[in-house]
PDB file of C-alpha atoms in Angstrom:
ATOM      1  CA  UNK A   1     -33.561  45.301  27.817  1.00 43.00           C
ATOM      2  CA  UNK A   2     -30.617  42.996  28.040  1.00 39.00           C
ATOM      3  CA  UNK A   3     -29.494  39.699  26.592  1.00 36.00           C
ATOM      4  CA  UNK A   4     -32.591  37.495  26.376  1.00 38.00           C
ATOM      5  CA  UNK A   5     -30.907  34.083  26.467  1.00 32.00           C
ATOM      6  CA  UNK A   6     -31.864  33.387  30.071  1.00 33.00           C
ATOM      7  CA  UNK A   7     -34.887  31.364  31.123  1.00 34.00           C
ATOM      8  CA  UNK A   8     -38.446  32.569  31.575  1.00 37.00           C
ATOM      9  CA  UNK A   9     -41.082  33.468  29.016  1.00 40.00           C
ATOM     10  CA  UNK A  10     -40.342  36.085  26.410  1.00 46.00           C
ATOM     11  CA  UNK A  11     -42.088  39.393  27.127  1.00 57.00           C
ATOM     12  CA  UNK A  12     -44.974  40.421  24.908  1.00 75.00           C
ATOM     13  CA  UNK A  13     -45.064  44.054  23.872  1.00 83.00           C
ATOM     14  CA  UNK A  14     -48.258  44.619  25.864  1.00 84.00           C
ATOM     15  CA  UNK A  15     -46.599  43.230  28.997  1.00 87.00           C
ATOM     16  CA  UNK A  16     -43.715  45.636  28.445  1.00 86.00           C
ATOM     17  CA  UNK A  17     -46.167  48.533  28.141  1.00 87.00           C
ATOM     18  CA  UNK A  18     -48.006  47.550  31.326  1.00 92.00           C
ATOM     19  CA  UNK A  19     -44.743  47.023  33.192  1.00 92.00           C
ATOM     20  CA  UNK A  20     -43.674  50.562  32.362  1.00 89.00           C
ATOM     21  CA  UNK A  21     -47.074  51.862  33.433  1.00 92.00           C
ATOM     22  CA  UNK A  22     -46.708  50.082  36.758  1.00 95.00           C
ATOM     23  CA  UNK A  23     -43.307  51.691  37.244  1.00 94.00           C
ATOM     24  CA  UNK A  24     -44.717  55.130  36.415  1.00 92.00           C
ATOM     25  CA  UNK A  25     -47.628  54.663  38.826  1.00 95.00           C
ATOM     26  CA  UNK A  26     -45.300  53.508  41.611  1.00 96.00           C
ATOM     27  CA  UNK A  27     -42.931  56.426  41.128  1.00 96.00           C
ATOM     28  CA  UNK A  28     -45.830  58.865  40.879  1.00 95.00           C
ATOM     29  CA  UNK A  29     -47.139  57.556  44.208  1.00 96.00           C
ATOM     30  CA  UNK A  30     -43.689  57.937  45.780  1.00 96.00           C
ATOM     31  CA  UNK A  31     -43.510  54.247  46.722  1.00 96.00           C
ATOM     32  CA  UNK A  32     -40.215  52.358  46.808  1.00 96.00           C
ATOM     33  CA  UNK A  33     -39.553  48.868  45.456  1.00 95.00           C
ATOM     34  CA  UNK A  34     -39.311  47.646  49.044  1.00 96.00           C
ATOM     35  CA  UNK A  35     -42.672  49.104  50.105  1.00 95.00           C
ATOM     36  CA  UNK A  36     -44.395  47.803  46.975  1.00 96.00           C
ATOM     37  CA  UNK A  37     -42.904  44.356  47.587  1.00 96.00           C
ATOM     38  CA  UNK A  38     -44.160  44.277  51.171  1.00 96.00           C
ATOM     39  CA  UNK A  39     -47.658  45.065  49.932  1.00 95.00           C
ATOM     40  CA  UNK A  40     -47.844  41.848  47.907  1.00 96.00           C
ATOM     41  CA  UNK A  41     -45.444  39.833  50.111  1.00 95.00           C
ATOM     42  CA  UNK A  42     -42.713  39.293  47.536  1.00 95.00           C
ATOM     43  CA  UNK A  43     -39.118  40.405  47.174  1.00 95.00           C
ATOM     44  CA  UNK A  44     -38.243  43.823  45.676  1.00 95.00           C
ATOM     45  CA  UNK A  45     -36.643  41.923  42.814  1.00 95.00           C
ATOM     46  CA  UNK A  46     -40.031  40.504  41.839  1.00 95.00           C
ATOM     47  CA  UNK A  47     -41.481  44.007  41.576  1.00 96.00           C
ATOM     48  CA  UNK A  48     -38.525  45.087  39.452  1.00 95.00           C
ATOM     49  CA  UNK A  49     -38.992  42.082  37.177  1.00 93.00           C
ATOM     50  CA  UNK A  50     -42.713  42.842  36.783  1.00 94.00           C
ATOM     51  CA  UNK A  51     -41.884  46.383  35.722  1.00 93.00           C
ATOM     52  CA  UNK A  52     -39.280  45.116  33.245  1.00 88.00           C
ATOM     53  CA  UNK A  53     -41.684  42.507  31.802  1.00 86.00           C
ATOM     54  CA  UNK A  54     -39.326  39.704  32.806  1.00 85.00           C
ATOM     55  CA  UNK A  55     -42.139  37.773  34.517  1.00 87.00           C
ATOM     56  CA  UNK A  56     -45.853  37.400  33.949  1.00 88.00           C
ATOM     57  CA  UNK A  57     -48.288  39.834  35.554  1.00 93.00           C
ATOM     58  CA  UNK A  58     -50.034  37.888  38.306  1.00 94.00           C
ATOM     59  CA  UNK A  59     -53.493  39.413  38.529  1.00 95.00           C
ATOM     60  CA  UNK A  60     -53.796  39.427  42.381  1.00 96.00           C
ATOM     61  CA  UNK A  61     -50.414  41.177  42.606  1.00 96.00           C
ATOM     62  CA  UNK A  62     -51.343  43.752  39.986  1.00 96.00           C
ATOM     63  CA  UNK A  63     -54.713  44.462  41.614  1.00 96.00           C
ATOM     64  CA  UNK A  64     -53.120  45.070  45.011  1.00 96.00           C
ATOM     65  CA  UNK A  65     -50.333  47.225  43.569  1.00 97.00           C
ATOM     66  CA  UNK A  66     -52.840  49.395  41.714  1.00 96.00           C
ATOM     67  CA  UNK A  67     -54.783  49.868  44.939  1.00 95.00           C
ATOM     68  CA  UNK A  68     -51.588  50.757  46.785  1.00 96.00           C
ATOM     69  CA  UNK A  69     -50.618  53.252  44.077  1.00 96.00           C
ATOM     70  CA  UNK A  70     -53.966  55.021  44.430  1.00 96.00           C
ATOM     71  CA  UNK A  71     -55.349  54.093  41.020  1.00 95.00           C
ATOM     72  CA  UNK A  72     -59.132  54.801  40.932  1.00 93.00           C
ATOM     73  CA  UNK A  73     -61.248  51.663  41.046  1.00 91.00           C
ATOM     74  CA  UNK A  74     -62.905  52.730  37.784  1.00 90.00           C
ATOM     75  CA  UNK A  75     -59.535  52.284  36.023  1.00 93.00           C
ATOM     76  CA  UNK A  76     -58.416  49.076  37.721  1.00 94.00           C
ATOM     77  CA  UNK A  77     -60.672  46.702  35.767  1.00 93.00           C
ATOM     78  CA  UNK A  78     -59.388  48.035  32.438  1.00 92.00           C
ATOM     79  CA  UNK A  79     -55.765  47.582  33.549  1.00 93.00           C
ATOM     80  CA  UNK A  80     -56.461  44.046  34.753  1.00 94.00           C
ATOM     81  CA  UNK A  81     -58.154  43.160  31.451  1.00 92.00           C
ATOM     82  CA  UNK A  82     -55.023  44.249  29.604  1.00 89.00           C
ATOM     83  CA  UNK A  83     -52.838  42.311  32.067  1.00 92.00           C
ATOM     84  CA  UNK A  84     -54.806  39.129  31.353  1.00 91.00           C
ATOM     85  CA  UNK A  85     -54.384  39.738  27.626  1.00 87.00           C
ATOM     86  CA  UNK A  86     -50.638  40.317  28.095  1.00 86.00           C
ATOM     87  CA  UNK A  87     -50.309  36.977  29.867  1.00 87.00           C
ATOM     88  CA  UNK A  88     -51.783  35.037  26.952  1.00 86.00           C
ATOM     89  CA  UNK A  89     -49.197  33.408  24.689  1.00 83.00           C
ATOM     90  CA  UNK A  90     -48.775  34.855  21.211  1.00 85.00           C
ATOM     91  CA  UNK A  91     -49.675  32.898  18.066  1.00 87.00           C
ATOM     92  CA  UNK A  92     -46.048  31.787  17.832  1.00 89.00           C
ATOM     93  CA  UNK A  93     -46.332  29.848  21.103  1.00 87.00           C
ATOM     94  CA  UNK A  94     -47.473  26.806  19.124  1.00 91.00           C
ATOM     95  CA  UNK A  95     -44.040  26.853  17.450  1.00 92.00           C
ATOM     96  CA  UNK A  96     -42.145  26.833  20.733  1.00 89.00           C
ATOM     97  CA  UNK A  97     -40.545  23.507  19.807  1.00 91.00           C
ATOM     98  CA  UNK A  98     -38.604  25.218  17.006  1.00 92.00           C
ATOM     99  CA  UNK A  99     -38.543  28.808  18.237  1.00 89.00           C
ATOM    100  CA  UNK A 100     -35.532  29.701  20.415  1.00 84.00           C
ATOM    101  CA  UNK A 101     -36.548  31.447  23.623  1.00 77.00           C
ATOM    102  CA  UNK A 102     -34.250  34.346  22.848  1.00 78.00           C
ATOM    103  CA  UNK A 103     -36.013  34.913  19.507  1.00 86.00           C
ATOM    104  CA  UNK A 104     -39.559  34.842  20.889  1.00 83.00           C
ATOM    105  CA  UNK A 105     -39.227  38.436  22.041  1.00 83.00           C
ATOM    106  CA  UNK A 106     -38.229  39.431  18.503  1.00 90.00           C
ATOM    107  CA  UNK A 107     -41.443  37.993  17.054  1.00 92.00           C
ATOM    108  CA  UNK A 108     -43.432  39.875  19.674  1.00 89.00           C
ATOM    109  CA  UNK A 109     -41.687  43.159  18.863  1.00 91.00           C
ATOM    110  CA  UNK A 110     -42.050  42.577  15.133  1.00 93.00           C
ATOM    111  CA  UNK A 111     -45.769  41.883  15.513  1.00 91.00           C
ATOM    112  CA  UNK A 112     -46.443  45.196  17.267  1.00 89.00           C
ATOM    113  CA  UNK A 113     -43.966  47.555  15.599  1.00 94.00           C
ATOM    114  CA  UNK A 114     -45.138  50.581  13.645  1.00 95.00           C
ATOM    115  CA  UNK A 115     -41.773  50.854  11.870  1.00 97.00           C
ATOM    116  CA  UNK A 116     -39.085  48.255  11.202  1.00 98.00           C
ATOM    117  CA  UNK A 117     -35.780  49.430   9.767  1.00 98.00           C
ATOM    118  CA  UNK A 118     -32.990  46.948   9.189  1.00 97.00           C
ATOM    119  CA  UNK A 119     -29.612  46.313   7.678  1.00 97.00           C
ATOM    120  CA  UNK A 120     -28.816  42.841   6.339  1.00 96.00           C
ATOM    121  CA  UNK A 121     -25.328  42.022   5.014  1.00 95.00           C
ATOM    122  CA  UNK A 122     -25.819  38.278   4.455  1.00 95.00           C
ATOM    123  CA  UNK A 123     -29.369  37.128   3.731  1.00 97.00           C
ATOM    124  CA  UNK A 124     -32.765  38.382   2.633  1.00 98.00           C
ATOM    125  CA  UNK A 125     -34.787  39.470   5.705  1.00 97.00           C
ATOM    126  CA  UNK A 126     -37.165  36.813   7.006  1.00 97.00           C
ATOM    127  CA  UNK A 127     -40.246  38.921   6.238  1.00 97.00           C
ATOM    128  CA  UNK A 128     -39.309  38.939   2.531  1.00 98.00           C
ATOM    129  CA  UNK A 129     -38.054  35.388   1.974  1.00 98.00           C
ATOM    130  CA  UNK A 130     -39.635  32.796  -0.311  1.00 98.00           C
ATOM    131  CA  UNK A 131     -40.469  29.298   0.898  1.00 98.00           C
ATOM    132  CA  UNK A 132     -37.568  27.672  -0.984  1.00 98.00           C
ATOM    133  CA  UNK A 133     -35.037  30.314   0.073  1.00 98.00           C
ATOM    134  CA  UNK A 134     -36.058  29.854   3.713  1.00 98.00           C
ATOM    135  CA  UNK A 135     -35.893  26.065   3.428  1.00 98.00           C
ATOM    136  CA  UNK A 136     -32.380  26.250   1.964  1.00 98.00           C
ATOM    137  CA  UNK A 137     -31.226  28.436   4.848  1.00 97.00           C
ATOM    138  CA  UNK A 138     -32.813  26.144   7.428  1.00 96.00           C
ATOM    139  CA  UNK A 139     -31.143  23.062   5.994  1.00 96.00           C
ATOM    140  CA  UNK A 140     -27.766  24.771   6.330  1.00 95.00           C
ATOM    141  CA  UNK A 141     -28.465  26.243   9.739  1.00 92.00           C
ATOM    142  CA  UNK A 142     -29.884  23.011  11.188  1.00 94.00           C
ATOM    143  CA  UNK A 143     -28.082  20.207   9.328  1.00 94.00           C
ATOM    144  CA  UNK A 144     -29.159  17.522  11.792  1.00 95.00           C
ATOM    145  CA  UNK A 145     -32.829  18.512  11.908  1.00 94.00           C
ATOM    146  CA  UNK A 146     -35.514  16.198  10.551  1.00 95.00           C
ATOM    147  CA  UNK A 147     -37.605  17.091   7.495  1.00 95.00           C
ATOM    148  CA  UNK A 148     -40.551  17.699   9.823  1.00 96.00           C
ATOM    149  CA  UNK A 149     -38.500  20.057  11.973  1.00 96.00           C
ATOM    150  CA  UNK A 150     -37.304  22.001   8.921  1.00 97.00           C
ATOM    151  CA  UNK A 151     -40.879  22.243   7.647  1.00 97.00           C
ATOM    152  CA  UNK A 152     -42.001  23.672  11.016  1.00 97.00           C
ATOM    153  CA  UNK A 153     -39.253  26.277  10.979  1.00 96.00           C
ATOM    154  CA  UNK A 154     -40.119  27.308   7.436  1.00 97.00           C
ATOM    155  CA  UNK A 155     -43.815  27.505   8.286  1.00 97.00           C
ATOM    156  CA  UNK A 156     -43.083  29.746  11.268  1.00 96.00           C
ATOM    157  CA  UNK A 157     -41.102  32.182   9.119  1.00 96.00           C
ATOM    158  CA  UNK A 158     -43.783  32.295   6.444  1.00 97.00           C
ATOM    159  CA  UNK A 159     -46.494  32.894   9.029  1.00 96.00           C
ATOM    160  CA  UNK A 160     -44.548  35.904  10.259  1.00 96.00           C
ATOM    161  CA  UNK A 161     -44.885  37.363   6.769  1.00 97.00           C
ATOM    162  CA  UNK A 162     -48.669  37.631   7.177  1.00 95.00           C
ATOM    163  CA  UNK A 163     -47.854  40.762   9.151  1.00 95.00           C
ATOM    164  CA  UNK A 164     -47.163  42.646   5.915  1.00 96.00           C
ATOM    165  CA  UNK A 165     -50.683  42.081   4.550  1.00 94.00           C
ATOM    166  CA  UNK A 166     -52.564  43.376   7.587  1.00 93.00           C
ATOM    167  CA  UNK A 167     -54.365  46.745   7.432  1.00 92.00           C
ATOM    168  CA  UNK A 168     -52.104  48.047  10.197  1.00 92.00           C
ATOM    169  CA  UNK A 169     -48.923  46.559   8.733  1.00 95.00           C
ATOM    170  CA  UNK A 170     -45.701  48.204   9.887  1.00 96.00           C
ATOM    171  CA  UNK A 171     -43.585  50.271   7.545  1.00 97.00           C
ATOM    172  CA  UNK A 172     -40.534  48.187   6.581  1.00 98.00           C
ATOM    173  CA  UNK A 173     -37.358  49.865   5.345  1.00 98.00           C
ATOM    174  CA  UNK A 174     -34.574  47.451   4.498  1.00 98.00           C
ATOM    175  CA  UNK A 175     -31.016  48.172   3.410  1.00 98.00           C
ATOM    176  CA  UNK A 176     -29.509  45.054   1.820  1.00 98.00           C
ATOM    177  CA  UNK A 177     -25.857  44.607   1.044  1.00 97.00           C
ATOM    178  CA  UNK A 178     -25.252  43.566  -2.555  1.00 97.00           C
ATOM    179  CA  UNK A 179     -23.792  40.361  -1.105  1.00 96.00           C
ATOM    180  CA  UNK A 180     -27.310  39.321  -0.101  1.00 97.00           C
ATOM    181  CA  UNK A 181     -28.379  39.125  -3.732  1.00 97.00           C
ATOM    182  CA  UNK A 182     -25.187  37.543  -5.042  1.00 96.00           C
ATOM    183  CA  UNK A 183     -24.903  34.760  -2.474  1.00 95.00           C
ATOM    184  CA  UNK A 184     -26.455  31.710  -4.246  1.00 94.00           C
ATOM    185  CA  UNK A 185     -28.736  30.344  -1.528  1.00 97.00           C
ATOM    186  CA  UNK A 186     -30.458  27.215  -2.835  1.00 96.00           C
ATOM    187  CA  UNK A 187     -29.181  27.622  -6.403  1.00 96.00           C
ATOM    188  CA  UNK A 188     -29.974  29.871  -9.360  1.00 96.00           C
ATOM    189  CA  UNK A 189     -33.654  28.972  -9.652  1.00 97.00           C
ATOM    190  CA  UNK A 190     -34.301  29.671  -5.967  1.00 98.00           C
ATOM    191  CA  UNK A 191     -32.439  32.970  -6.218  1.00 98.00           C
ATOM    192  CA  UNK A 192     -34.394  34.086  -9.291  1.00 98.00           C
ATOM    193  CA  UNK A 193     -37.645  33.425  -7.464  1.00 98.00           C
ATOM    194  CA  UNK A 194     -36.318  35.236  -4.405  1.00 98.00           C
ATOM    195  CA  UNK A 195     -35.369  38.295  -6.444  1.00 98.00           C
ATOM    196  CA  UNK A 196     -38.838  38.245  -7.994  1.00 98.00           C
ATOM    197  CA  UNK A 197     -40.292  38.177  -4.480  1.00 98.00           C
ATOM    198  CA  UNK A 198     -38.338  41.290  -3.578  1.00 98.00           C
ATOM    199  CA  UNK A 199     -39.698  42.992  -6.661  1.00 97.00           C
ATOM    200  CA  UNK A 200     -43.233  42.097  -5.577  1.00 97.00           C
ATOM    201  CA  UNK A 201     -42.532  43.481  -2.119  1.00 97.00           C
ATOM    202  CA  UNK A 202     -41.677  46.842  -3.680  1.00 97.00           C
ATOM    203  CA  UNK A 203     -45.318  47.042  -4.788  1.00 96.00           C
ATOM    204  CA  UNK A 204     -46.416  47.053  -1.158  1.00 96.00           C
ATOM    205  CA  UNK A 205     -47.074  50.644  -0.084  1.00 94.00           C
ATOM    206  CA  UNK A 206     -45.188  50.333   3.201  1.00 96.00           C
ATOM    207  CA  UNK A 207     -42.103  48.430   2.016  1.00 97.00           C
ATOM    208  CA  UNK A 208     -38.880  50.181   0.963  1.00 98.00           C
ATOM    209  CA  UNK A 209     -35.778  48.267  -0.143  1.00 98.00           C
ATOM    210  CA  UNK A 210     -32.394  49.776  -0.886  1.00 98.00           C
ATOM    211  CA  UNK A 211     -29.289  48.010  -2.203  1.00 98.00           C
ATOM    212  CA  UNK A 212     -25.857  48.888  -0.863  1.00 97.00           C
ATOM    213  CA  UNK A 213     -23.518  48.267  -3.813  1.00 96.00           C
ATOM    214  CA  UNK A 214     -19.986  46.904  -3.485  1.00 94.00           C
ATOM    215  CA  UNK A 215     -18.711  50.132  -5.020  1.00 94.00           C
ATOM    216  CA  UNK A 216     -19.613  51.997  -1.821  1.00 92.00           C
ATOM    217  CA  UNK A 217     -16.639  50.343  -0.141  1.00 91.00           C
ATOM    218  CA  UNK A 218     -16.369  50.551   3.642  1.00 90.00           C
ATOM    219  CA  UNK A 219     -19.515  51.596   5.483  1.00 89.00           C
ATOM    220  CA  UNK A 220     -20.555  52.022   9.146  1.00 88.00           C
ATOM    221  CA  UNK A 221     -22.722  48.880   9.356  1.00 86.00           C
ATOM    222  CA  UNK A 222     -20.078  46.361   8.360  1.00 80.00           C
ATOM    223  CA  UNK A 223     -19.980  44.815  11.844  1.00 81.00           C
ATOM    224  CA  UNK A 224     -23.173  42.822  11.252  1.00 88.00           C
ATOM    225  CA  UNK A 225     -26.955  42.822  10.798  1.00 93.00           C
ATOM    226  CA  UNK A 226     -29.318  44.690  13.111  1.00 95.00           C
ATOM    227  CA  UNK A 227     -33.005  45.562  13.207  1.00 97.00           C
ATOM    228  CA  UNK A 228     -34.600  48.717  14.617  1.00 97.00           C
ATOM    229  CA  UNK A 229     -38.184  48.862  15.943  1.00 96.00           C
ATOM    230  CA  UNK A 230     -40.397  51.844  16.662  1.00 96.00           C
ATOM    231  CA  UNK A 231     -43.819  51.419  18.258  1.00 93.00           C
ATOM    232  CA  UNK A 232     -47.118  53.232  18.493  1.00 86.00           C
ATOM    233  CA  UNK A 233     -47.005  53.136  22.302  1.00 81.00           C
ATOM    234  CA  UNK A 234     -45.663  56.183  24.111  1.00 78.00           C
ATOM    235  CA  UNK A 235     -44.573  53.904  26.967  1.00 79.00           C
ATOM    236  CA  UNK A 236     -42.206  51.927  24.770  1.00 85.00           C
ATOM    237  CA  UNK A 237     -38.809  53.167  23.660  1.00 88.00           C
ATOM    238  CA  UNK A 238     -37.313  52.332  20.300  1.00 93.00           C
ATOM    239  CA  UNK A 239     -35.551  48.965  20.360  1.00 93.00           C
ATOM    240  CA  UNK A 240     -32.618  47.558  18.383  1.00 95.00           C
ATOM    241  CA  UNK A 241     -32.119  43.815  17.963  1.00 94.00           C
ATOM    242  CA  UNK A 242     -28.856  42.041  17.185  1.00 93.00           C
ATOM    243  CA  UNK A 243     -28.019  38.351  17.402  1.00 85.00           C
ATOM    244  CA  UNK A 244     -25.259  35.760  17.479  1.00 80.00           C
ATOM    245  CA  UNK A 245     -25.217  32.011  16.961  1.00 78.00           C
ATOM    246  CA  UNK A 246     -26.458  31.330  20.487  1.00 76.00           C
ATOM    247  CA  UNK A 247     -28.492  34.326  21.589  1.00 77.00           C
ATOM    248  CA  UNK A 248     -29.614  37.870  21.086  1.00 85.00           C
ATOM    249  CA  UNK A 249     -29.365  41.346  22.538  1.00 89.00           C
ATOM    250  CA  UNK A 250     -32.216  43.838  22.714  1.00 88.00           C
ATOM    251  CA  UNK A 251     -30.975  47.403  23.107  1.00 90.00           C
ATOM    252  CA  UNK A 252     -33.305  50.142  24.363  1.00 87.00           C
ATOM    253  CA  UNK A 253     -31.023  52.691  26.026  1.00 90.00           C
ATOM    254  CA  UNK A 254     -31.713  55.916  24.066  1.00 93.00           C
ATOM    255  CA  UNK A 255     -28.056  56.832  23.496  1.00 95.00           C
ATOM    256  CA  UNK A 256     -27.285  53.362  22.145  1.00 95.00           C
ATOM    257  CA  UNK A 257     -30.385  53.229  19.961  1.00 95.00           C
ATOM    258  CA  UNK A 258     -29.550  56.634  18.473  1.00 96.00           C
ATOM    259  CA  UNK A 259     -26.127  55.299  17.488  1.00 95.00           C
ATOM    260  CA  UNK A 260     -27.727  52.493  15.480  1.00 95.00           C
ATOM    261  CA  UNK A 261     -30.284  54.846  13.962  1.00 96.00           C
ATOM    262  CA  UNK A 262     -27.558  57.236  12.821  1.00 96.00           C
ATOM    263  CA  UNK A 263     -25.752  54.324  11.154  1.00 96.00           C
ATOM    264  CA  UNK A 264     -28.959  53.334   9.360  1.00 96.00           C
ATOM    265  CA  UNK A 265     -29.418  56.908   8.164  1.00 96.00           C
ATOM    266  CA  UNK A 266     -25.857  57.075   6.859  1.00 96.00           C
ATOM    267  CA  UNK A 267     -26.174  53.748   5.043  1.00 96.00           C
ATOM    268  CA  UNK A 268     -29.504  54.823   3.534  1.00 96.00           C
ATOM    269  CA  UNK A 269     -27.696  57.783   2.001  1.00 96.00           C
ATOM    270  CA  UNK A 270     -24.844  55.579   0.748  1.00 96.00           C
ATOM    271  CA  UNK A 271     -27.182  52.938  -0.710  1.00 97.00           C
ATOM    272  CA  UNK A 272     -28.834  53.240  -4.113  1.00 98.00           C
ATOM    273  CA  UNK A 273     -32.153  55.154  -4.022  1.00 97.00           C
ATOM    274  CA  UNK A 274     -35.327  53.110  -3.696  1.00 97.00           C
ATOM    275  CA  UNK A 275     -36.245  54.187  -7.224  1.00 97.00           C
ATOM    276  CA  UNK A 276     -33.201  52.232  -8.494  1.00 98.00           C
ATOM    277  CA  UNK A 277     -33.921  49.014  -6.594  1.00 98.00           C
ATOM    278  CA  UNK A 278     -36.149  47.415  -9.227  1.00 97.00           C
ATOM    279  CA  UNK A 279     -33.623  47.898 -12.021  1.00 97.00           C
ATOM    280  CA  UNK A 280     -30.802  46.556  -9.833  1.00 97.00           C
ATOM    281  CA  UNK A 281     -32.864  43.463  -9.056  1.00 98.00           C
ATOM    282  CA  UNK A 282     -33.495  42.939 -12.773  1.00 97.00           C
ATOM    283  CA  UNK A 283     -29.776  43.339 -13.492  1.00 96.00           C
ATOM    284  CA  UNK A 284     -28.764  40.798 -10.865  1.00 95.00           C
ATOM    285  CA  UNK A 285     -31.522  38.387 -11.911  1.00 94.00           C
ATOM    286  CA  UNK A 286     -30.261  38.507 -15.479  1.00 94.00           C
ATOM    287  CA  UNK A 287     -26.820  37.440 -14.304  1.00 92.00           C
ATOM    288  CA  UNK A 288     -28.379  34.289 -12.838  1.00 87.00           C
TER     289      UNK A 288
END
């Protein structure tokens, strides 16, 4: 995947899975992009974009491609059912007025991940934020937004947190720089409540939080925050997400992803053990 700031709808994870399956079926059948494109009377670029989940899966196109690739008719209906499901907007579509297009893909990946590992040097991860902490961040990040707009943005972030209470919730492993807990977002009262929220998160069986103390000094993740996703689909590679003020980058090339994963592993060793997190939170809360 590449920078997702361009137009078009953000790919759902299911659409990504089906796109990769279409590519595998085409290659298995020995059919080129050009021949596949002629079959459905489109350009080769359209076929490429379908396989990369950059466009929706038009059902007539998919049906004809499956026929061309020699897929048994008994399997076509099941594939088409999944394609229709992939074309439906996610729950976050109703927040499209406050959800940047380049971040929509993140919410889709987050919703389907089996494992989320992340490093945050500045702020508490969105999945673990309190209402007031989120609101304080939104007021700073969108100083000209109306109260209604801020409320919508906060509501979207809190709805994302419902993911952690589902039976099939992903495992979340966060490494937080000590700066995250010392930066006074929203004031002392907000920060105390936020630290309490992190303590509650530690009680969740699939949540691990480590603190990277100042005393560690230089470390390999100092260039900025990033999030790593692993999925339960064999068709999907691991994905790393990074962002800037105006867009995001989704990295899925294996060599690049491994680089990020190695950095996460090194920082996990440098950070305080998970068993120490609760006492560190209590120490920092006391200082407030």
